[in-house]
CSV table of C-alpha atoms in Angstrom, one decimal:
chain,number,residue,atom,x,y,z
A,1,MET,CA,67.7,65.0,-25.9
A,2,ASP,CA,70.7,62.6,-26.4
A,3,ALA,CA,70.5,58.8,-26.4
A,4,LEU,CA,71.8,58.6,-22.8
A,5,SER,CA,69.2,61.0,-21.5
A,6,ARG,CA,66.4,59.2,-23.4
A,7,LEU,CA,67.5,55.8,-21.9
A,8,VAL,CA,67.5,57.2,-18.4
A,9,ASP,CA,64.1,58.8,-19.0
A,10,ALA,CA,62.8,55.5,-20.4
A,11,PHE,CA,63.8,53.6,-17.2
A,12,ARG,CA,62.0,56.1,-15.1
A,13,CYS,CA,58.6,54.8,-16.4
A,14,LEU,CA,59.0,51.8,-14.1
A,15,PRO,CA,57.4,52.0,-10.7
A,16,GLY,CA,59.7,53.0,-7.9
A,17,ILE,CA,62.5,54.1,-10.2
A,18,GLY,CA,63.5,57.7,-9.8
A,19,PRO,CA,66.0,59.7,-11.7
A,20,LYS,CA,69.0,58.5,-9.6
A,21,SER,CA,68.1,54.8,-9.8
A,22,ALA,CA,67.4,55.1,-13.5
A,23,GLN,CA,70.8,56.7,-14.1
A,24,ARG,CA,72.5,54.0,-12.0
A,25,MET,CA,70.9,51.2,-14.0
A,26,VAL,CA,71.8,52.8,-17.4
A,27,PHE,CA,75.4,53.4,-16.3
A,28,HIS,CA,75.7,49.8,-15.1
A,29,LEU,CA,74.4,48.4,-18.4
A,30,LEU,CA,76.6,50.6,-20.4
A,31,GLN,CA,79.7,50.0,-18.3
A,32,HIS,CA,79.4,46.3,-17.5
A,33,GLN,CA,76.5,44.6,-19.3
A,34,ARG,CA,76.2,45.9,-22.9
A,35,GLN,CA,75.3,42.5,-24.3
A,36,ARG,CA,72.7,41.9,-21.6
A,37,GLY,CA,71.3,45.4,-22.2
A,38,LEU,CA,70.8,44.5,-25.9
A,39,HIS,CA,69.2,41.2,-24.9
A,40,LEU,CA,66.9,43.1,-22.5
A,41,ALA,CA,65.9,45.5,-25.3
A,42,SER,CA,65.1,42.6,-27.6
A,43,CYS,CA,63.1,40.7,-25.0
A,44,LEU,CA,61.2,43.9,-24.1
A,45,GLU,CA,60.3,44.6,-27.7
A,46,GLN,CA,59.2,41.0,-28.3
A,47,ALA,CA,57.1,40.9,-25.2
A,48,MET,CA,55.4,44.3,-25.9
A,49,LEU,CA,54.5,43.0,-29.4
A,50,ALA,CA,53.4,39.5,-28.5
A,51,ILE,CA,51.6,39.7,-25.1
A,52,GLN,CA,47.9,40.4,-25.2
A,53,HIS,CA,44.9,39.9,-22.9
A,54,CYS,CA,43.2,36.5,-22.6
A,55,GLN,CA,39.8,36.6,-24.3
A,56,ARG,CA,38.2,34.9,-21.3
A,57,CYS,CA,39.9,36.2,-18.1
A,58,ASN,CA,41.7,39.3,-19.3
A,59,ASN,CA,45.1,38.0,-17.9
A,60,TYR,CA,48.3,38.4,-20.0
A,61,THR,CA,49.0,35.7,-22.6
A,62,GLU,CA,50.5,35.2,-26.0
A,63,GLN,CA,47.5,33.1,-27.1
A,64,ASP,CA,43.8,33.8,-27.4
A,65,LEU,CA,43.3,32.0,-24.1
A,66,CYS,CA,45.9,31.9,-21.3
A,67,ALA,CA,47.3,28.7,-19.9
A,68,LEU,CA,45.0,28.7,-16.9
A,69,CYS,CA,41.8,29.1,-19.0
A,70,GLN,CA,43.1,26.3,-21.3
A,71,ASN,CA,43.9,23.9,-18.4
A,72,PRO,CA,41.2,21.2,-18.3
A,73,SER,CA,41.9,20.5,-14.6
A,74,ARG,CA,40.8,24.0,-13.6
A,75,ASP,CA,37.3,24.5,-12.2
A,76,LEU,CA,35.8,26.9,-14.8
A,77,SER,CA,32.7,27.4,-12.8
A,78,THR,CA,34.6,29.3,-10.1
A,79,ILE,CA,36.0,32.8,-10.8
A,80,CYS,CA,38.4,34.7,-8.5
A,81,ILE,CA,38.2,38.4,-9.4
A,82,VAL,CA,41.5,40.3,-9.0
A,83,GLU,CA,42.8,43.7,-9.8
A,84,ASN,CA,45.9,42.8,-11.8
A,85,PRO,CA,48.0,40.0,-13.2
A,86,ALA,CA,50.4,40.3,-10.2
A,87,ASP,CA,47.5,39.2,-8.0
A,88,VAL,CA,47.0,36.1,-10.1
A,89,ALA,CA,50.7,35.2,-9.8
A,90,ALA,CA,50.5,35.7,-6.0
A,91,ILE,CA,47.4,33.4,-5.6
A,92,GLU,CA,48.9,30.8,-7.9
A,93,GLN,CA,52.1,30.6,-5.8
A,94,CYS,CA,50.0,29.4,-2.9
A,95,ASN,CA,48.7,26.4,-4.8
A,96,ALA,CA,45.4,26.8,-2.8
A,97,PHE,CA,43.0,27.8,-5.6
A,98,ASN,CA,41.9,25.6,-8.6
A,99,GLY,CA,39.4,27.9,-10.3
A,100,CYS,CA,39.9,30.5,-12.9
A,101,TYR,CA,40.3,34.3,-12.7
A,102,TYR,CA,39.0,37.5,-14.0
A,103,VAL,CA,41.6,40.3,-14.1
A,104,LEU,CA,40.0,43.8,-13.9
A,105,MET,CA,43.2,45.7,-14.7
A,106,GLY,CA,42.3,48.2,-12.0
A,107,LYS,CA,39.5,49.2,-9.7
A,108,ILE,CA,36.7,51.8,-9.8
A,109,SER,CA,38.3,55.1,-9.0
A,110,PRO,CA,36.4,58.3,-9.9
A,111,LEU,CA,39.4,60.4,-8.9
A,112,ASP,CA,41.5,58.6,-11.5
A,113,GLY,CA,38.7,58.6,-14.1
A,114,LEU,CA,38.1,54.8,-13.9
A,115,GLY,CA,34.5,53.7,-14.1
A,116,PRO,CA,32.9,50.3,-14.5
A,117,GLU,CA,33.4,50.1,-18.2
A,118,ASP,CA,37.1,51.0,-17.9
A,119,ILE,CA,37.8,47.9,-15.9
A,120,GLY,CA,35.7,45.5,-18.0
A,121,LEU,CA,32.6,45.0,-15.7
A,122,PRO,CA,30.1,44.5,-18.6
A,123,ARG,CA,32.5,41.9,-20.0
A,124,LEU,CA,32.7,40.2,-16.6
A,125,ARG,CA,28.9,40.1,-16.3
A,126,ASP,CA,28.6,38.6,-19.8
A,127,LEU,CA,31.2,35.9,-18.9
A,128,ILE,CA,29.3,34.9,-15.7
A,129,ILE,CA,26.0,34.6,-17.6
A,130,ARG,CA,27.4,33.0,-20.7
A,131,GLU,CA,29.4,30.3,-18.9
A,132,ASP,CA,27.0,29.6,-16.1
A,133,ILE,CA,29.5,30.5,-13.3
A,134,LYS,CA,28.6,29.1,-9.9
A,135,GLU,CA,30.9,30.9,-7.6
A,136,VAL,CA,32.6,34.3,-7.5
A,137,ILE,CA,35.4,35.1,-5.1
A,138,PHE,CA,36.5,38.7,-4.6
A,139,ALA,CA,40.3,39.1,-4.1
A,140,LEU,CA,40.5,42.9,-4.2
A,141,SER,CA,42.6,45.2,-2.0
A,142,PRO,CA,40.8,46.3,1.2
A,143,THR,CA,41.0,50.0,0.0
A,144,VAL,CA,38.1,52.4,-0.5
A,145,GLU,CA,38.4,51.8,-4.3
A,146,GLY,CA,38.7,48.1,-3.9
A,147,GLN,CA,35.6,47.8,-1.7
A,148,THR,CA,33.7,50.2,-4.0
A,149,THR,CA,34.5,47.9,-6.9
A,150,VAL,CA,33.4,44.8,-4.8
A,151,HIS,CA,30.1,46.6,-4.0
A,152,PHE,CA,29.5,47.6,-7.6
A,153,ILE,CA,30.1,44.1,-8.9
A,154,HIS,CA,27.9,42.6,-6.2
A,155,GLU,CA,25.1,44.9,-7.2
A,156,LEU,CA,25.7,44.0,-10.9
A,157,LEU,CA,25.3,40.3,-10.1
A,158,ARG,CA,22.3,40.6,-7.8
A,159,GLY,CA,19.6,38.2,-8.8
A,160,HIS,CA,22.0,35.7,-10.3
A,161,PRO,CA,22.2,32.3,-8.5
A,162,LEU,CA,25.8,32.6,-7.4
A,163,ARG,CA,27.8,31.8,-4.3
A,164,ILE,CA,29.7,35.1,-3.6
A,165,SER,CA,32.5,35.4,-1.1
A,166,GLN,CA,35.5,37.7,-0.4
A,167,LEU,CA,38.9,36.9,0.9
A,168,ALA,CA,39.3,37.4,4.6
A,169,HIS,CA,41.3,40.5,5.7
A,170,GLY,CA,43.2,40.6,8.9
A,171,ILE,CA,46.4,39.8,10.7
A,172,PRO,CA,49.2,38.6,8.4
A,173,SER,CA,51.0,35.3,9.3
A,174,GLY,CA,53.8,36.2,11.6
A,175,GLY,CA,52.4,39.6,12.3
A,176,GLU,CA,52.3,41.2,15.8
A,177,LEU,CA,49.3,43.0,17.0
A,178,GLU,CA,51.1,46.0,18.5
A,179,PHE,CA,52.4,46.9,15.0
A,180,LEU,CA,49.1,46.7,13.1
A,181,ASP,CA,46.7,49.5,12.4
A,182,ALA,CA,43.2,49.7,13.9
A,183,ASN,CA,41.5,48.9,10.6
A,184,THR,CA,43.4,45.6,10.2
A,185,ILE,CA,42.7,44.6,13.8
A,186,SER,CA,39.0,45.5,13.4
A,187,SER,CA,38.8,43.4,10.2
A,188,ALA,CA,40.5,40.5,11.8
A,189,LEU,CA,38.0,40.6,14.7
A,190,ARG,CA,35.0,40.8,12.4
A,191,ASN,CA,36.3,37.9,10.2
A,192,ARG,CA,37.6,35.7,13.0
A,193,ALA,CA,37.6,32.0,12.5
A,194,LYS,CA,36.0,29.4,14.8
A,195,ILE,CA,38.4,26.9,16.4
A,196,ASN,CA,37.0,23.4,16.8
A,197,VAL,CA,37.9,21.9,20.2
């Protein structure tokens, strides 16, 4: 395989990038952006070598502890459990949560060969006990695998004096009922909020 084919094949490892998109990107870099392509390669190599998992929350960081876990203004007694670092970024953009996180890097999925140990549940349990965590918030996808993971963690934590909650699921802001699926509408009805008059 020649260098061009190897580069196209390398771009295909990215989610949502098929053979045509990968080829288009490679041709663009070679034709118009060679210097930026070299810069991209350098940044990619540096990141792959430097970025590791936070020893506390499992998020990405270049240090032993990520910036969130090192921040003294964060509430270390509250943990929001998420599937991946992208979920942390999404919640942080809202500026509505001041606790810390635990990033599972996946969810329990027997079909994919992922069990409790593969997503760090023993480590999560140890963290909750060791640091005397007071509240756990589940922010996992409302899929079968996500809810299976929530159930498993809930059982794992049974007997610990914790406040446990889960993000509400329902109608998105700006969404119209006629375009939503039945499961979303059912979840919104079950988790409806009281309006004070």
